[in-house]
Tab-separated table of C-alpha atoms in Angstrom:
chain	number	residue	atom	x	y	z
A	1	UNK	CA	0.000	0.000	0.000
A	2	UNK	CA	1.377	3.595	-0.761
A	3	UNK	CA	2.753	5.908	1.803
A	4	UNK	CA	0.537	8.793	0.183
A	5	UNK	CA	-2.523	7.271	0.073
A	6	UNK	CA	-5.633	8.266	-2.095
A	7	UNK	CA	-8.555	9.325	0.678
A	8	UNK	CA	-12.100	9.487	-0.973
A	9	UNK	CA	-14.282	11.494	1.299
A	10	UNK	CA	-18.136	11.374	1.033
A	11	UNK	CA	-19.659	14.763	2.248
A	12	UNK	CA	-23.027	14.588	2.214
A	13	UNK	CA	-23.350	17.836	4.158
A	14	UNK	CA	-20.801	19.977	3.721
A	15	UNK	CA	-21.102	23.484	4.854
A	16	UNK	CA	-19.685	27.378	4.688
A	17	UNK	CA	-18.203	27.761	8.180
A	18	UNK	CA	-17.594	31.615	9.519
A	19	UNK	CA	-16.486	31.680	12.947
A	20	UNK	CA	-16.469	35.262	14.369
A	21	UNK	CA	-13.619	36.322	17.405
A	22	UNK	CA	-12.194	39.083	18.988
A	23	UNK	CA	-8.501	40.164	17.728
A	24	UNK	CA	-6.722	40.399	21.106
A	25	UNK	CA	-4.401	42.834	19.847
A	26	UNK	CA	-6.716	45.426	18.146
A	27	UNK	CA	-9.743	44.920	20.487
A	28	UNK	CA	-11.895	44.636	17.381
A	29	UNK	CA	-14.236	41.760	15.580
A	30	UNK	CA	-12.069	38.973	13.690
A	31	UNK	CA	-13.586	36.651	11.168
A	32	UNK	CA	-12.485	33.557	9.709
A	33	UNK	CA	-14.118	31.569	6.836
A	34	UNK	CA	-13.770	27.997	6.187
A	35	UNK	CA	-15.162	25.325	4.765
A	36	UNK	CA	-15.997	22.741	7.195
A	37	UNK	CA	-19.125	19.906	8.051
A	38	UNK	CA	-17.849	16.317	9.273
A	39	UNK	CA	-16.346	15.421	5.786
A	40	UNK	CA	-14.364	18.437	5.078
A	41	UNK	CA	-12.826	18.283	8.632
A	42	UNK	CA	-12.154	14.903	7.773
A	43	UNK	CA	-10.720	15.286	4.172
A	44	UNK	CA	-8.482	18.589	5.698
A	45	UNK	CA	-7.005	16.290	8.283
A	46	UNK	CA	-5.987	13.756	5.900
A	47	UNK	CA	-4.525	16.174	3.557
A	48	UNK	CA	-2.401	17.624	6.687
A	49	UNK	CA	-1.178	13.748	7.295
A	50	UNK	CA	-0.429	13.755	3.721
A	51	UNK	CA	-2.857	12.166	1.754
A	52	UNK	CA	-4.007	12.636	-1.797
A	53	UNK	CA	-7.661	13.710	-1.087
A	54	UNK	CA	-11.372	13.990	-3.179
A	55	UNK	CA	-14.150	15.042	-1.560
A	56	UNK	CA	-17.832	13.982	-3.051
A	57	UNK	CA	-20.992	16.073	-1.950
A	58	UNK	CA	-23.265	18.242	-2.502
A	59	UNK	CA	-21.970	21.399	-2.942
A	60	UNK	CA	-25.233	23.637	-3.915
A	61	UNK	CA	-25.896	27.332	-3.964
A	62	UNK	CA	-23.817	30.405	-3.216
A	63	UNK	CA	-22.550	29.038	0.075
A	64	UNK	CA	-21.789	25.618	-1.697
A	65	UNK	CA	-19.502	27.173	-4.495
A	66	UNK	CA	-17.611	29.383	-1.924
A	67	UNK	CA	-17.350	26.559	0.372
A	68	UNK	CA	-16.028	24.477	-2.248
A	69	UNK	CA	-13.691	27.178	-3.443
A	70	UNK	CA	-12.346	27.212	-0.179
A	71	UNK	CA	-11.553	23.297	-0.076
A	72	UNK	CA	-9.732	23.239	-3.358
A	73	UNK	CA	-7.404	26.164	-1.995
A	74	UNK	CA	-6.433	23.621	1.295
A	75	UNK	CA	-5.112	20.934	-1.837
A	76	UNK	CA	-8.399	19.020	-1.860
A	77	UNK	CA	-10.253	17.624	-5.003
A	78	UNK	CA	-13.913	18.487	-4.521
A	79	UNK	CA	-16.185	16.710	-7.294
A	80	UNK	CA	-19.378	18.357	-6.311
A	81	UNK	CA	-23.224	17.635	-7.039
A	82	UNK	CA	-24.071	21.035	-7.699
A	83	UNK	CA	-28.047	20.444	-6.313
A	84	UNK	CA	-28.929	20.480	-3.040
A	85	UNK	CA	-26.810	20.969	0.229
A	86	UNK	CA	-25.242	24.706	0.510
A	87	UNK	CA	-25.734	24.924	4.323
A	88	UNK	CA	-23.903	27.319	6.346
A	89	UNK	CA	-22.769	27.644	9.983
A	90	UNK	CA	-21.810	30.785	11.725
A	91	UNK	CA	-20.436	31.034	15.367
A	92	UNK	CA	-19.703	34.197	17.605
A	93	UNK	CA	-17.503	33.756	19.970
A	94	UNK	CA	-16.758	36.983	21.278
A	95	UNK	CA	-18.790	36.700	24.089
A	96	UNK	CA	-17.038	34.023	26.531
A	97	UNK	CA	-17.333	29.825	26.071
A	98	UNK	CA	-20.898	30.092	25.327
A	99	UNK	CA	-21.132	31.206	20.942
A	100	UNK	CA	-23.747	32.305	19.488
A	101	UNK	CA	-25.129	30.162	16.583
A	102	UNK	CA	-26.336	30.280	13.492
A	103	UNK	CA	-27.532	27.775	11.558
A	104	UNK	CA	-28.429	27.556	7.797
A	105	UNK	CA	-29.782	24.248	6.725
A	106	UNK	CA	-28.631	22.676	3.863
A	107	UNK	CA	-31.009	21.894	0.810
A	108	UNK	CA	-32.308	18.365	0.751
A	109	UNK	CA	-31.177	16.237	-2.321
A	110	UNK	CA	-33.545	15.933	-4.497
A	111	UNK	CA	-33.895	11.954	-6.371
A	112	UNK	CA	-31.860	13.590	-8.995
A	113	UNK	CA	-29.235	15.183	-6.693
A	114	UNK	CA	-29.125	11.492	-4.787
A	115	UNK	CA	-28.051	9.762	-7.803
A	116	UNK	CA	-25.566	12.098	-9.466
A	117	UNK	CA	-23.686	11.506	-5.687
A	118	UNK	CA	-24.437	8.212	-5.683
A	119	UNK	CA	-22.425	8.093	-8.832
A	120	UNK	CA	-19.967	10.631	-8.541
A	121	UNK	CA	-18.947	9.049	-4.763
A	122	UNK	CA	-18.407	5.624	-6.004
A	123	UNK	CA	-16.436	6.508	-8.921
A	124	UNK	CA	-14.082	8.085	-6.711
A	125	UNK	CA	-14.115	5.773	-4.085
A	126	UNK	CA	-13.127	2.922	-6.720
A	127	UNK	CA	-10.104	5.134	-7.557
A	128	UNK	CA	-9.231	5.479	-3.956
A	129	UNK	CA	-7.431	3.394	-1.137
A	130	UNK	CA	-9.898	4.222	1.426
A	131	UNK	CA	-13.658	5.794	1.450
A	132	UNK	CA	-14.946	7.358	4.480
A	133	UNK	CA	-18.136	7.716	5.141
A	134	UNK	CA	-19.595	10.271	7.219
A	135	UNK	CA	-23.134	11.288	7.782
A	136	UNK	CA	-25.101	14.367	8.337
A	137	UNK	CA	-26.210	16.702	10.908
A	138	UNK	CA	-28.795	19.488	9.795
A	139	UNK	CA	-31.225	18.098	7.634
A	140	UNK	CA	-29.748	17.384	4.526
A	141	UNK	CA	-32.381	14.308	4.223
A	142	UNK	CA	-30.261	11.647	3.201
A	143	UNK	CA	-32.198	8.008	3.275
A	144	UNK	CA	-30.700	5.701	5.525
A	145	UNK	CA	-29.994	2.668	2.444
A	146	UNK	CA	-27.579	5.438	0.827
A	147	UNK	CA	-24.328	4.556	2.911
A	148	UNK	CA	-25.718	1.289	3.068
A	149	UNK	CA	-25.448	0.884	-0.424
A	150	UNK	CA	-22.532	2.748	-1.254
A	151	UNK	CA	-20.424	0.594	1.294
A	152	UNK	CA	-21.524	-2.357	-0.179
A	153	UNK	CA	-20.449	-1.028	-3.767
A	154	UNK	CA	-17.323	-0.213	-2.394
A	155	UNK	CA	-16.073	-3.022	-0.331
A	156	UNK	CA	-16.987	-5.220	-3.305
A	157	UNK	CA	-14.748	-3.776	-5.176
A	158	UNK	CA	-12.230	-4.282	-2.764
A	159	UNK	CA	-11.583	-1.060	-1.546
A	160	UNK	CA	-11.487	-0.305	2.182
A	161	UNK	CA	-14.471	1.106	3.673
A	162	UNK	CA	-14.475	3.721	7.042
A	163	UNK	CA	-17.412	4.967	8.997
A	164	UNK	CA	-17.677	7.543	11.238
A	165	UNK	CA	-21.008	7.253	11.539
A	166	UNK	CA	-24.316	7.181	14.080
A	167	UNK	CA	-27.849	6.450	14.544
A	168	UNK	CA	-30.183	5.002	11.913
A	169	UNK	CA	-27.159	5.840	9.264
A	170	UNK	CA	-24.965	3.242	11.120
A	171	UNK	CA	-27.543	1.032	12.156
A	172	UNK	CA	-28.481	0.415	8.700
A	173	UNK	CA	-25.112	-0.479	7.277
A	174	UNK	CA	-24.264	-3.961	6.805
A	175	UNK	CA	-21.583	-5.090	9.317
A	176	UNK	CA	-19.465	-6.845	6.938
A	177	UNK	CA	-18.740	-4.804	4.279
A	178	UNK	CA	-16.806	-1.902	6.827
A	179	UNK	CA	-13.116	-2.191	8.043
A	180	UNK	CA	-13.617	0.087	10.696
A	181	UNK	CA	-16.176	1.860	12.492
A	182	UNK	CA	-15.821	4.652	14.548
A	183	UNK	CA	-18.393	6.103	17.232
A	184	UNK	CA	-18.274	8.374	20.227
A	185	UNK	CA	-19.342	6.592	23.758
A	186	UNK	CA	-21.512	9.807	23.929
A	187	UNK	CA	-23.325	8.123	20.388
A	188	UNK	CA	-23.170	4.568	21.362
A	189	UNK	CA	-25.594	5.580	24.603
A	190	UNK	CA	-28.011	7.616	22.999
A	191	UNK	CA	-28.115	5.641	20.014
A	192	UNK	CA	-28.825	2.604	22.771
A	193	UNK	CA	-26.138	1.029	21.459
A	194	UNK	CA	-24.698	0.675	25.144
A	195	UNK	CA	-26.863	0.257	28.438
A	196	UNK	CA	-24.037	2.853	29.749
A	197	UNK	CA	-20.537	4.468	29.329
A	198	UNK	CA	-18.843	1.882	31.144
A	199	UNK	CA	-15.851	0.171	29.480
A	200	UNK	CA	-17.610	-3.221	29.518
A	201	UNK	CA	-20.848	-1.967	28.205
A	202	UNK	CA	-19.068	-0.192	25.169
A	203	UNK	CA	-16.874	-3.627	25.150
A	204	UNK	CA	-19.655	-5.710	25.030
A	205	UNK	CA	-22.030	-3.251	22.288
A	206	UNK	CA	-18.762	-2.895	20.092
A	207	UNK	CA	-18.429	-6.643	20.127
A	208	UNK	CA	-21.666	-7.406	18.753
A	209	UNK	CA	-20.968	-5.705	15.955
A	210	UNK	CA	-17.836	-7.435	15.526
A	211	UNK	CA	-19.718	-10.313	16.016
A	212	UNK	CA	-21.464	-9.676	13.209
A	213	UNK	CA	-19.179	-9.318	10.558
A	214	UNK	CA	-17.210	-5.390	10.893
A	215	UNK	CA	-13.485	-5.734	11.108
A	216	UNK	CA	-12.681	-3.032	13.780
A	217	UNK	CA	-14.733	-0.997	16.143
A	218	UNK	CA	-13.170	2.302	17.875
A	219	UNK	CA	-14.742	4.037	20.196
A	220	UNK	CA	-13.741	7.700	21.023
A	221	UNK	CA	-13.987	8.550	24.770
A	222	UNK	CA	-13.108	12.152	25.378
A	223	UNK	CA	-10.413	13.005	27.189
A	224	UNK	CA	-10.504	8.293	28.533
A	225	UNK	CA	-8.250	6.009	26.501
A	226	UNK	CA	-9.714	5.055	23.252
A	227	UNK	CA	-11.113	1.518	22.748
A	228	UNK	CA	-10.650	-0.641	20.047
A	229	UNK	CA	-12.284	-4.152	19.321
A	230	UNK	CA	-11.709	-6.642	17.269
A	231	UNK	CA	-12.234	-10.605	16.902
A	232	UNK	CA	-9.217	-10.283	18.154
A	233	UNK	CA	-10.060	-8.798	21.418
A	234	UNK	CA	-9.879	-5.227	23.134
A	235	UNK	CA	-7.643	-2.402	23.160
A	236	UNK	CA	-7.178	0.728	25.217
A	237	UNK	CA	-5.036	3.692	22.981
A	238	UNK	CA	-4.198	6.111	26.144
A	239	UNK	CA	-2.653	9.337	24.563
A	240	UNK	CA	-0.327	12.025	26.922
A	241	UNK	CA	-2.367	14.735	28.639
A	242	UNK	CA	-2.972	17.494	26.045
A	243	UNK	CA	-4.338	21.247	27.484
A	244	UNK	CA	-7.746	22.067	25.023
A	245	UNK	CA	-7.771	24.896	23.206
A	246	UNK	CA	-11.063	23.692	21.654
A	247	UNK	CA	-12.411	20.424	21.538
A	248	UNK	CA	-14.450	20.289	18.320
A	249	UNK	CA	-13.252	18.441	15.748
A	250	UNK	CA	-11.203	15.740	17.631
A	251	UNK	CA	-13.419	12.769	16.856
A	252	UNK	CA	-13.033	13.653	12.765
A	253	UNK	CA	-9.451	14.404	13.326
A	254	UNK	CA	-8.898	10.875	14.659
A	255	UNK	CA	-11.247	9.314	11.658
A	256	UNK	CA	-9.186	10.720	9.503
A	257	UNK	CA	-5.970	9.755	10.840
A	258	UNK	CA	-7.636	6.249	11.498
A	259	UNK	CA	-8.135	6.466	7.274
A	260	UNK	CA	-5.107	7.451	6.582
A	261	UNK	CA	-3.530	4.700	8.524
A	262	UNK	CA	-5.752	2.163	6.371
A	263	UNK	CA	-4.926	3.255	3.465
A	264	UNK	CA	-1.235	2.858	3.844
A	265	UNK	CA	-1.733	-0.516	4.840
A	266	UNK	CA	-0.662	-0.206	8.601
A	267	UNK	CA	-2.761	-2.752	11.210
A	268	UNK	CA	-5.232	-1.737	12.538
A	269	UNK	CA	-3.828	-0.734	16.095
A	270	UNK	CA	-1.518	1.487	14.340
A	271	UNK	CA	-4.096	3.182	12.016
A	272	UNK	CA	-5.936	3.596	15.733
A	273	UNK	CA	-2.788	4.824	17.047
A	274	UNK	CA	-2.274	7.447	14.306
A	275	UNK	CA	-6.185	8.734	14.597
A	276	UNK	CA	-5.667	8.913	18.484
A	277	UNK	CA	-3.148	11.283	17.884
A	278	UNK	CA	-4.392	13.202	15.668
A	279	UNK	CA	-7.301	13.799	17.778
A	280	UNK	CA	-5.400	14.874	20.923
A	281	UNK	CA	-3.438	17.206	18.868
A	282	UNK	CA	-6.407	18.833	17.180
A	283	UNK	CA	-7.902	19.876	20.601
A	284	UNK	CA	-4.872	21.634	21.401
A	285	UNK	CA	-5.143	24.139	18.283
A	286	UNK	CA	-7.487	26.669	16.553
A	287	UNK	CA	-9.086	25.113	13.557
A	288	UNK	CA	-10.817	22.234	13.161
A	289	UNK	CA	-8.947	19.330	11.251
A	290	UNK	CA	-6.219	21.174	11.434
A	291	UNK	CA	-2.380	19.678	11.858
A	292	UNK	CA	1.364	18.561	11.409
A	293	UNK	CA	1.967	15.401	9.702
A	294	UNK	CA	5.421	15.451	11.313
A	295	UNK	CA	4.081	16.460	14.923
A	296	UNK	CA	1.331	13.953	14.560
A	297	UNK	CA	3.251	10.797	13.389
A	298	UNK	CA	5.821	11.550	16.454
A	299	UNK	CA	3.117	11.946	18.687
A	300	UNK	CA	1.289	8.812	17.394
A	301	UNK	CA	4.639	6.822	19.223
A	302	UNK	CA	3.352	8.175	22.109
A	303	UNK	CA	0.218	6.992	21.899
A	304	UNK	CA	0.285	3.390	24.633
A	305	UNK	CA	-1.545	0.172	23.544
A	306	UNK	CA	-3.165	-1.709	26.606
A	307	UNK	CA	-4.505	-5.421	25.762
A	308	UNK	CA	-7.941	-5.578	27.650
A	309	UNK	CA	-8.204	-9.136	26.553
């Protein structure tokens, strides 16, 4: 497997992100725009870690072209579906640890908009070492048999298949055809995946999927060691203490890195190890998916593997 892997990202909601501060130094309103969503944080991590990267979604509407714009000019390949989506989040935070937000939905895909994605992503995803998968948060109205297809496209094609996915979107995938799966405890409990937050509750829920045919099963604990379960058993992934500058974005950070690590071929624990870091590193910066290939992959050694049996 190559060292600079190709990433396919599917975005199915990608958004316009403007994030409004104060300059410390002038006193006065500072405001940065990016494009962001769960799939672009995801495909800007894996460019930092050095991946080729294409994005698929929908990329509709004045916010959807600028968005995109902004995505090609961070090195990534955007192959856009140019109906539907075009959401757009803005966030003051100029008045303490409590932001104002605004939220713009993004356009539902039309049947038409569905299957020129549907398309587009698994054309790129063929081309790629690894797809990642990652779902949706405001709306966008995509049918829970869309992943669920797409995966199965892919991974019969023999191309390896991530998921950082939750709720009915997860649930409906078929086990087998994903090498790794990545959830939040905070997910697996409100999903009622897990009776609680417990390391043998998340052991157990995680196992059952194993059980059922998905390779690898990481679950993302916050500041707690990261879990990882396989047929072959359980792992904690404890990274060193890191101070948080802000905390959002760890969980895509570390699906990304976990991607990354798949598509150049490492094991599993490794890829783990490599998304664990960039995770912990993430929270420790301004910008979401944001990172040093070099700091990350010497961090990653860091990163302790405990056998839980």
């Amino acid at each position: 497997m190559p060292s600079t892997p190709r990433v396919c990202v599917i975005a199915p909601e990608p958004l316009l992100t403007i994030e409004i501060e104060t300059d410390p130094v002038r006193d006065a309103p500072e405001v940065h725009v990016h494009p962001g969503g769960q799939g672009l944080w995801v495909a800007t991590m894996a460019r930092s870690l050095g991946a080729e990267v294409v994005v698929c979604g929908a990329f509709g509407g004045e916010t959807g072209e600028i968005a995109a714009h902004l995505a090609r000019t961070r090195e990534l390949e955007v192959r856009p579906t140019r109906r539907g989506g075009g959401g757009a989040l803005v966030r003051d935070r100029r008045h303490g640890d409590d932001p104002h937000h605004v939220v713009m939905p993004s356009v539902p895909l039309d049947r038409h908009a569905l299957d020129d994605l549907y398309g587009t992503s698994l054309v790129a995803a063929l081309e790629a070492d690894v797809c990642v998968l990652t779902g949706t948060q405001h709306g966008v109205g995509l049918p829970q048999d869309y992943l669920t297809r797409l995966a199965r496209d892919v991974a019969a094609s023999g191309t390896p298949v991530v998921a950082d996915l939750s709720g009915g979107l997860a649930a409906a995938i078929d086990r087998a055809t994903l090498s790794v799966l990545k959830m939040s405890h905070e997910e697996m409990v409100d999903d009622d995946l897990a009776d609680a937050d417990s390391v043998p509750a998340l052991r157990a829920a995680a196992g059952r999927w194993v059980a059922d045919g998905l390779d690898a099963f990481v679950v993302s604990r916050a500041d707690e060691p990261t879990l990882l379960v396989t047929a072959d058993g359980t792992a904690a992934l404890t990274t060193p203490p890191v101070s948080t500058v802000d905390h959002r974005g760890a969980g895509d950070s570390m699906t990304a890195g976990v991607a990354v690590g798949v598509g150049r071929g490492l094991p599993v624990v490794d890829a783990v190890r490599l998304g664990a870091a960039a995770g912990a590193l993430n929270v420790a910066r301004h910008g979401l998916g944001t990172g040093s290939r070099a700091e990350i992959e010497s961090f990653a050694e860091r990163v302790t593997v405990d056998d839980l049996g």
